[in-house]
Structures are given as structure tokens and as C-alpha cells.
PDB file of C-alpha atoms in Angstrom:
ATOM      1  CA  UNK A 408       0.000   0.000   0.000  1.00 73.00           C
ATOM      2  CA  UNK A 409       2.909   2.333  -0.628  1.00 83.00           C
ATOM      3  CA  UNK A 410       0.864   4.415  -3.071  1.00 88.00           C
ATOM      4  CA  UNK A 411      -1.656   5.191  -0.332  1.00 86.00           C
ATOM      5  CA  UNK A 412       1.093   6.172   2.105  1.00 87.00           C
ATOM      6  CA  UNK A 413       2.955   8.367  -0.413  1.00 89.00           C
ATOM      7  CA  UNK A 414      -0.277  10.054  -1.533  1.00 90.00           C
ATOM      8  CA  UNK A 415      -1.296  10.865   2.046  1.00 89.00           C
ATOM      9  CA  UNK A 416       2.174  12.203   2.814  1.00 90.00           C
ATOM     10  CA  UNK A 417       1.879  14.608  -0.122  1.00 91.00           C
ATOM     11  CA  UNK A 418      -1.678  15.641   0.786  1.00 91.00           C
ATOM     12  CA  UNK A 419      -0.784  16.284   4.446  1.00 91.00           C
ATOM     13  CA  UNK A 420       2.256  18.327   3.438  1.00 89.00           C
ATOM     14  CA  UNK A 421       0.123  20.533   1.174  1.00 90.00           C
ATOM     15  CA  UNK A 422      -2.534  20.942   3.887  1.00 90.00           C
ATOM     16  CA  UNK A 423       0.086  21.885   6.496  1.00 88.00           C
ATOM     17  CA  UNK A 424       1.666  24.352   4.090  1.00 86.00           C
ATOM     18  CA  UNK A 425      -1.691  26.024   3.369  1.00 86.00           C
ATOM     19  CA  UNK A 426      -2.567  26.083   7.056  1.00 84.00           C
ATOM     20  CA  UNK A 427       0.656  27.741   8.247  1.00 80.00           C
ATOM     21  CA  UNK A 428       1.050  30.133   5.304  1.00 79.00           C
ATOM     22  CA  UNK A 429      -2.575  31.148   4.708  1.00 78.00           C
ATOM     23  CA  UNK A 430      -4.833  30.368   7.660  1.00 81.00           C
ATOM     24  CA  UNK A 431      -2.568  31.079  10.649  1.00 78.00           C
ATOM     25  CA  UNK A 432      -2.502  34.709  11.775  1.00 83.00           C
ATOM     26  CA  UNK A 433       1.009  36.078  11.146  1.00 84.00           C
ATOM     27  CA  UNK A 434       3.083  37.064  14.166  1.00 88.00           C
ATOM     28  CA  UNK A 435       5.923  39.542  14.537  1.00 91.00           C
ATOM     29  CA  UNK A 436       8.969  39.143  16.752  1.00 92.00           C
ATOM     30  CA  UNK A 437      11.214  41.775  18.286  1.00 92.00           C
ATOM     31  CA  UNK A 438      14.244  40.806  20.334  1.00 91.00           C
ATOM     32  CA  UNK A 439      17.034  42.368  22.350  1.00 91.00           C
ATOM     33  CA  UNK A 440      20.042  41.236  24.343  1.00 91.00           C
ATOM     34  CA  UNK A 441      21.202  42.411  27.763  1.00 87.00           C
ATOM     35  CA  UNK A 442      24.423  41.638  29.629  1.00 82.00           C
ATOM     36  CA  UNK A 443      24.184  40.902  33.352  1.00 79.00           C
ATOM     37  CA  UNK A 444      27.029  40.831  35.854  1.00 74.00           C
ATOM     38  CA  UNK A 445      27.305  40.366  39.588  1.00 66.00           C
ATOM     39  CA  UNK A 446      29.812  43.243  39.630  1.00 57.00           C
ATOM     40  CA  UNK A 447      29.390  46.907  38.810  1.00 57.00           C
ATOM     41  CA  UNK A 448      31.642  48.617  36.281  1.00 54.00           C
ATOM     42  CA  UNK A 449      33.513  50.335  39.146  1.00 52.00           C
ATOM     43  CA  UNK A 450      34.186  47.005  40.834  1.00 51.00           C
ATOM     44  CA  UNK A 451      35.453  45.540  37.584  1.00 47.00           C
ATOM     45  CA  UNK A 452      37.823  48.491  37.117  1.00 47.00           C
ATOM     46  CA  UNK A 453      39.053  48.286  40.720  1.00 47.00           C
ATOM     47  CA  UNK A 454      39.742  44.547  40.429  1.00 54.00           C
ATOM     48  CA  UNK A 455      41.244  44.963  36.955  1.00 50.00           C
ATOM     49  CA  UNK A 456      38.945  42.453  35.347  1.00 51.00           C
ATOM     50  CA  UNK A 457      36.519  39.677  36.198  1.00 54.00           C
ATOM     51  CA  UNK A 458      37.596  36.347  37.671  1.00 55.00           C
ATOM     52  CA  UNK A 459      36.287  32.946  36.635  1.00 61.00           C
ATOM     53  CA  UNK A 460      34.322  32.731  39.880  1.00 52.00           C
ATOM     54  CA  UNK A 461      32.611  36.056  39.190  1.00 59.00           C
ATOM     55  CA  UNK A 462      31.761  34.975  35.623  1.00 61.00           C
ATOM     56  CA  UNK A 463      30.175  31.797  36.975  1.00 66.00           C
ATOM     57  CA  UNK A 464      28.300  33.808  39.615  1.00 66.00           C
ATOM     58  CA  UNK A 465      26.965  36.119  36.907  1.00 64.00           C
ATOM     59  CA  UNK A 466      25.735  33.147  34.891  1.00 66.00           C
ATOM     60  CA  UNK A 467      23.965  31.709  37.909  1.00 68.00           C
ATOM     61  CA  UNK A 468      22.500  35.120  38.671  1.00 71.00           C
ATOM     62  CA  UNK A 469      21.120  35.369  35.150  1.00 74.00           C
ATOM     63  CA  UNK A 470      18.736  32.504  35.960  1.00 78.00           C
ATOM     64  CA  UNK A 471      17.259  34.587  38.764  1.00 79.00           C
ATOM     65  CA  UNK A 472      17.063  37.591  36.449  1.00 80.00           C
ATOM     66  CA  UNK A 473      15.020  35.535  33.979  1.00 84.00           C
ATOM     67  CA  UNK A 474      12.496  34.679  36.683  1.00 85.00           C
ATOM     68  CA  UNK A 475      12.184  38.336  37.675  1.00 84.00           C
ATOM     69  CA  UNK A 476      11.588  39.462  34.097  1.00 86.00           C
ATOM     70  CA  UNK A 477       8.871  36.823  33.743  1.00 87.00           C
ATOM     71  CA  UNK A 478       7.294  37.719  37.093  1.00 87.00           C
ATOM     72  CA  UNK A 479       3.965  39.478  37.629  1.00 90.00           C
ATOM     73  CA  UNK A 480       5.558  42.455  39.357  1.00 88.00           C
ATOM     74  CA  UNK A 481       7.743  43.298  36.362  1.00 90.00           C
ATOM     75  CA  UNK A 482       5.016  42.600  33.805  1.00 92.00           C
ATOM     76  CA  UNK A 483       2.756  45.101  35.586  1.00 92.00           C
ATOM     77  CA  UNK A 484       5.186  47.857  34.573  1.00 90.00           C
ATOM     78  CA  UNK A 485       5.140  46.637  30.967  1.00 92.00           C
ATOM     79  CA  UNK A 486       1.352  46.449  30.960  1.00 93.00           C
ATOM     80  CA  UNK A 487       1.177  50.004  32.294  1.00 93.00           C
ATOM     81  CA  UNK A 488       3.528  51.232  29.547  1.00 92.00           C
ATOM     82  CA  UNK A 489       1.134  49.679  27.016  1.00 92.00           C
ATOM     83  CA  UNK A 490      -1.817  51.483  28.663  1.00 93.00           C
ATOM     84  CA  UNK A 491      -3.072  48.106  29.904  1.00 93.00           C
ATOM     85  CA  UNK A 492      -3.832  46.952  26.357  1.00 92.00           C
ATOM     86  CA  UNK A 493      -2.549  43.498  27.294  1.00 93.00           C
ATOM     87  CA  UNK A 494      -3.091  41.636  30.546  1.00 92.00           C
ATOM     88  CA  UNK A 495      -0.228  40.143  32.535  1.00 92.00           C
ATOM     89  CA  UNK A 496      -1.223  36.663  31.360  1.00 92.00           C
ATOM     90  CA  UNK A 497      -1.190  37.772  27.711  1.00 93.00           C
ATOM     91  CA  UNK A 498       2.207  39.437  28.105  1.00 93.00           C
ATOM     92  CA  UNK A 499       3.583  36.320  29.777  1.00 92.00           C
ATOM     93  CA  UNK A 500       2.649  34.273  26.701  1.00 92.00           C
ATOM     94  CA  UNK A 501       4.217  36.826  24.352  1.00 91.00           C
ATOM     95  CA  UNK A 502       7.537  37.229  26.178  1.00 92.00           C
ATOM     96  CA  UNK A 503      10.371  34.730  26.441  1.00 90.00           C
ATOM     97  CA  UNK A 504      13.645  35.281  28.263  1.00 88.00           C
ATOM     98  CA  UNK A 505      16.523  32.857  27.780  1.00 86.00           C
ATOM     99  CA  UNK A 506      20.241  32.618  28.370  1.00 81.00           C
ATOM    100  CA  UNK A 507      22.271  33.050  25.185  1.00 78.00           C
ATOM    101  CA  UNK A 508      24.458  29.946  24.864  1.00 72.00           C
ATOM    102  CA  UNK A 509      24.660  29.645  28.670  1.00 67.00           C
ATOM    103  CA  UNK A 510      26.501  32.961  29.010  1.00 70.00           C
ATOM    104  CA  UNK A 511      25.813  36.126  30.987  1.00 75.00           C
ATOM    105  CA  UNK A 512      23.799  37.384  28.006  1.00 83.00           C
ATOM    106  CA  UNK A 513      20.013  37.268  28.168  1.00 86.00           C
ATOM    107  CA  UNK A 514      17.930  37.284  25.001  1.00 90.00           C
ATOM    108  CA  UNK A 515      14.489  38.840  25.368  1.00 91.00           C
ATOM    109  CA  UNK A 516      11.971  38.002  22.631  1.00 93.00           C
ATOM    110  CA  UNK A 517       8.475  39.364  22.159  1.00 93.00           C
ATOM    111  CA  UNK A 518       6.053  37.692  19.747  1.00 92.00           C
ATOM    112  CA  UNK A 519       2.832  39.512  18.900  1.00 91.00           C
ATOM    113  CA  UNK A 520       0.299  39.700  16.070  1.00 89.00           C
ATOM    114  CA  UNK A 521       0.945  43.455  15.836  1.00 91.00           C
ATOM    115  CA  UNK A 522       4.409  44.588  14.710  1.00 92.00           C
ATOM    116  CA  UNK A 523       4.296  47.933  16.502  1.00 93.00           C
ATOM    117  CA  UNK A 524       3.106  46.367  19.748  1.00 93.00           C
ATOM    118  CA  UNK A 525       5.880  43.765  19.562  1.00 93.00           C
ATOM    119  CA  UNK A 526       8.389  46.607  19.325  1.00 94.00           C
ATOM    120  CA  UNK A 527       6.798  48.708  22.079  1.00 94.00           C
ATOM    121  CA  UNK A 528       6.596  45.775  24.489  1.00 94.00           C
ATOM    122  CA  UNK A 529      10.223  44.895  23.798  1.00 93.00           C
ATOM    123  CA  UNK A 530      11.273  48.523  24.266  1.00 93.00           C
ATOM    124  CA  UNK A 531       9.406  48.697  27.578  1.00 93.00           C
ATOM    125  CA  UNK A 532      11.206  45.599  28.804  1.00 91.00           C
ATOM    126  CA  UNK A 533      14.614  46.907  27.785  1.00 91.00           C
ATOM    127  CA  UNK A 534      13.899  50.277  29.396  1.00 90.00           C
ATOM    128  CA  UNK A 535      12.634  48.837  32.688  1.00 89.00           C
ATOM    129  CA  UNK A 536      14.891  45.794  33.056  1.00 86.00           C
ATOM    130  CA  UNK A 537      18.125  47.485  34.284  1.00 83.00           C
ATOM    131  CA  UNK A 538      16.396  49.572  36.959  1.00 84.00           C
ATOM    132  CA  UNK A 539      14.136  46.764  38.139  1.00 83.00           C
ATOM    133  CA  UNK A 540      16.908  44.171  38.364  1.00 79.00           C
ATOM    134  CA  UNK A 541      19.322  46.476  40.171  1.00 77.00           C
ATOM    135  CA  UNK A 542      16.592  47.528  42.621  1.00 79.00           C
ATOM    136  CA  UNK A 543      16.153  43.893  43.598  1.00 73.00           C
ATOM    137  CA  UNK A 544      19.838  42.963  43.983  1.00 69.00           C
ATOM    138  CA  UNK A 545      21.285  46.368  44.958  1.00 66.00           C
ATOM    139  CA  UNK A 546      24.545  45.580  43.183  1.00 65.00           C
ATOM    140  CA  UNK A 547      25.979  44.362  39.915  1.00 67.00           C
ATOM    141  CA  UNK A 548      25.296  45.802  36.499  1.00 75.00           C
ATOM    142  CA  UNK A 549      22.887  45.332  33.618  1.00 79.00           C
ATOM    143  CA  UNK A 550      23.789  46.676  30.189  1.00 83.00           C
ATOM    144  CA  UNK A 551      21.901  46.626  26.913  1.00 87.00           C
ATOM    145  CA  UNK A 552      23.923  44.901  24.192  1.00 87.00           C
ATOM    146  CA  UNK A 553      21.370  44.808  21.363  1.00 89.00           C
ATOM    147  CA  UNK A 554      18.287  46.986  21.559  1.00 90.00           C
ATOM    148  CA  UNK A 555      14.963  45.977  20.058  1.00 91.00           C
ATOM    149  CA  UNK A 556      14.008  47.046  16.552  1.00 90.00           C
ATOM    150  CA  UNK A 557      10.696  47.318  14.752  1.00 91.00           C
ATOM    151  CA  UNK A 558      10.012  43.990  12.998  1.00 89.00           C
ATOM    152  CA  UNK A 559       9.595  44.536   9.272  1.00 86.00           C
ATOM    153  CA  UNK A 560       8.247  41.126   8.290  1.00 85.00           C
ATOM    154  CA  UNK A 561       6.151  38.466  10.016  1.00 82.00           C
ATOM    155  CA  UNK A 562       7.769  35.434  11.571  1.00 81.00           C
ATOM    156  CA  UNK A 563       7.079  32.341   9.497  1.00 77.00           C
ATOM    157  CA  UNK A 564       7.222  28.655  10.253  1.00 71.00           C
ATOM    158  CA  UNK A 565      10.166  27.284   8.262  1.00 75.00           C
ATOM    159  CA  UNK A 566       9.459  25.135   5.227  1.00 78.00           C
ATOM    160  CA  UNK A 567      11.592  22.349   6.742  1.00 84.00           C
ATOM    161  CA  UNK A 568       9.357  22.198   9.835  1.00 85.00           C
ATOM    162  CA  UNK A 569       6.241  22.191   7.683  1.00 84.00           C
ATOM    163  CA  UNK A 570       7.724  19.397   5.539  1.00 87.00           C
ATOM    164  CA  UNK A 571       8.611  17.237   8.548  1.00 89.00           C
ATOM    165  CA  UNK A 572       5.215  17.795  10.172  1.00 89.00           C
ATOM    166  CA  UNK A 573       3.204  17.172   7.000  1.00 88.00           C
ATOM    167  CA  UNK A 574       5.186  14.132   5.852  1.00 90.00           C
ATOM    168  CA  UNK A 575       5.194  12.678   9.376  1.00 92.00           C
ATOM    169  CA  UNK A 576       1.429  13.037   9.741  1.00 92.00           C
ATOM    170  CA  UNK A 577       0.868  11.610   6.257  1.00 91.00           C
ATOM    171  CA  UNK A 578       3.085   8.599   6.945  1.00 91.00           C
ATOM    172  CA  UNK A 579       1.357   7.810  10.240  1.00 93.00           C
ATOM    173  CA  UNK A 580      -2.105   8.178   8.709  1.00 92.00           C
ATOM    174  CA  UNK A 581      -1.150   6.150   5.632  1.00 89.00           C
ATOM    175  CA  UNK A 582       0.400   3.377   7.722  1.00 90.00           C
ATOM    176  CA  UNK A 583      -2.714   3.220   9.905  1.00 91.00           C
ATOM    177  CA  UNK A 584      -5.001   2.959   6.870  1.00 90.00           C
ATOM    178  CA  UNK A 585      -2.773   0.299   5.285  1.00 87.00           C
ATOM    179  CA  UNK A 586      -2.862  -1.694   8.534  1.00 87.00           C
ATOM    180  CA  UNK A 587      -6.669  -1.520   8.693  1.00 88.00           C
ATOM    181  CA  UNK A 588      -6.963  -2.603   5.052  1.00 84.00           C
ATOM    182  CA  UNK A 589      -4.794  -5.629   5.734  1.00 79.00           C
ATOM    183  CA  UNK A 590      -6.632  -6.386   8.979  1.00 79.00           C
ATOM    184  CA  UNK A 591     -10.086  -6.486   7.376  1.00 78.00           C
ATOM    185  CA  UNK A 592      -9.024  -7.966   4.020  1.00 70.00           C
ATOM    186  CA  UNK A 593     -10.738 -11.366   3.564  1.00 68.00           C
ATOM    187  CA  UNK A 594      -9.511 -12.123   0.038  1.00 71.00           C
ATOM    188  CA  UNK A 595      -7.642 -15.358  -0.624  1.00 65.00           C
ATOM    189  CA  UNK A 596      -4.742 -14.693  -2.959  1.00 67.00           C
ATOM    190  CA  UNK A 597      -2.549 -17.812  -2.761  1.00 70.00           C
ATOM    191  CA  UNK A 598      -2.146 -21.276  -1.261  1.00 71.00           C
ATOM    192  CA  UNK A 599      -0.615 -20.126   2.044  1.00 71.00           C
ATOM    193  CA  UNK A 600      -3.735 -17.958   2.628  1.00 68.00           C
ATOM    194  CA  UNK A 601      -5.919 -21.056   2.280  1.00 66.00           C
ATOM    195  CA  UNK A 602      -3.727 -23.101   4.579  1.00 69.00           C
ATOM    196  CA  UNK A 603      -3.567 -20.404   7.268  1.00 68.00           C
ATOM    197  CA  UNK A 604      -7.265 -19.541   7.157  1.00 67.00           C
ATOM    198  CA  UNK A 605      -8.948 -22.946   6.685  1.00 66.00           C
ATOM    199  CA  UNK A 606      -6.232 -25.425   7.758  1.00 68.00           C
ATOM    200  CA  UNK A 607      -6.623 -27.554   4.612  1.00 70.00           C
ATOM    201  CA  UNK A 608      -4.194 -29.303   2.318  1.00 72.00           C
ATOM    202  CA  UNK A 609      -3.584 -27.742  -1.100  1.00 66.00           C
ATOM    203  CA  UNK A 610      -2.894 -30.259  -3.854  1.00 65.00           C
ATOM    204  CA  UNK A 611      -2.030 -27.748  -6.586  1.00 66.00           C
ATOM    205  CA  UNK A 612      -2.017 -24.092  -7.517  1.00 68.00           C
ATOM    206  CA  UNK A 613      -2.554 -22.402 -10.887  1.00 67.00           C
ATOM    207  CA  UNK A 614      -0.386 -19.323 -11.302  1.00 65.00           C
ATOM    208  CA  UNK A 615      -1.377 -16.856 -14.013  1.00 61.00           C
TER     209      UNK A 615
END
């Protein structure tokens, strides 16, 4: 039943492509990067650099920073900057904060169906993050490395992901249908089918 499986793989790929490219509401993403350190710039200058221990401490501290930036208290400030257009729960779903390659750099991404709002939310986060984080820890430093920019094009699901999803779904569906066809097929096609089904002896077989 390979024709059934291949056909369903193609159909599912086309359906997934149409769904993601036509039916799904486009989203826009703005992102920025901040550098966090457990030491202030004055402390770094006084110590003539940063030790390995301090680098590790900054990386561990960045995990706490991520939780603060995702917290309700911080998101209230962002919501206020947006004139309460989005609730805290909605902002939480739009915003993601992650460590960049397990370094002291934090990437902040905002995904929204409105390009301008994605930029304004990201800008609010970048503007409020240094003050908020330093108010909590009373020491260290937070510096903006890459500021957010207005997204100019919607974020799209990559064609490779669509291909894998569509082909995978088609293969599973095709294999399931092929299994059901075989399971409920009562046709007798050769001598072994007769022997297995009716436990009889076959004296001869005519092959066309």
C-alpha cells in the first residue's frame, strides 16, 4: 500500500503548508540582548577584570534575572507602559527570556500579532529591566547589548518544519489505513492464505 502512504504524505504536506502560510494569523517578533554581571563597572575596574568565579556567579545570577523578568511584578510595569492593552497573562505568553548559549547574556523576545506592539513591548522591557533588576539585587550591572528594533516582516514557520510535520502526519495516517486494510481484508490470494485460514491441504495451484 505504498501508493496510499505516499499520496497521504503529499496531501498532508500541502494541507500543512496552506494552514501555516494562509490560515494562521502572522506574528511579529522583536528581540534584544542584555548583559548581566554580579559586579558593577567600578568594581570591575578596581579589580582589573573579572575572575572565573565572578563569571560563573553572573551566569547563575542570570537565571534569577530571567524569573524576575517573567514575574507578575515586572510585567505590571510593561502592561502600564502599554496602557493596559494586554493583561499580565497575555504578556507572559508573548515574552520569552533565555540565556544566550549559557553565558551572561540574556535574550528577550516578544512575539505579537501586531508589529508595533511587539516593538513597544520589547522597548518597555529593555527600558525597565536594568532599573528593576538592580533595585532587587542592589549591586551588579545590567547593560543593553542589542536593543529591540521594529520587525519589518512576520515570523514564518520554516518550510523544513512544515515538511517534517506534513510528511510525518501523512506517513502515520497512511500506515494506519494500510494496517486496517490488511486487517479487514478477507480475500484469498494464494495457497498459504488457504492453509492459514482454513487449515486444509492444497494439492495444486494455478499461477497466471
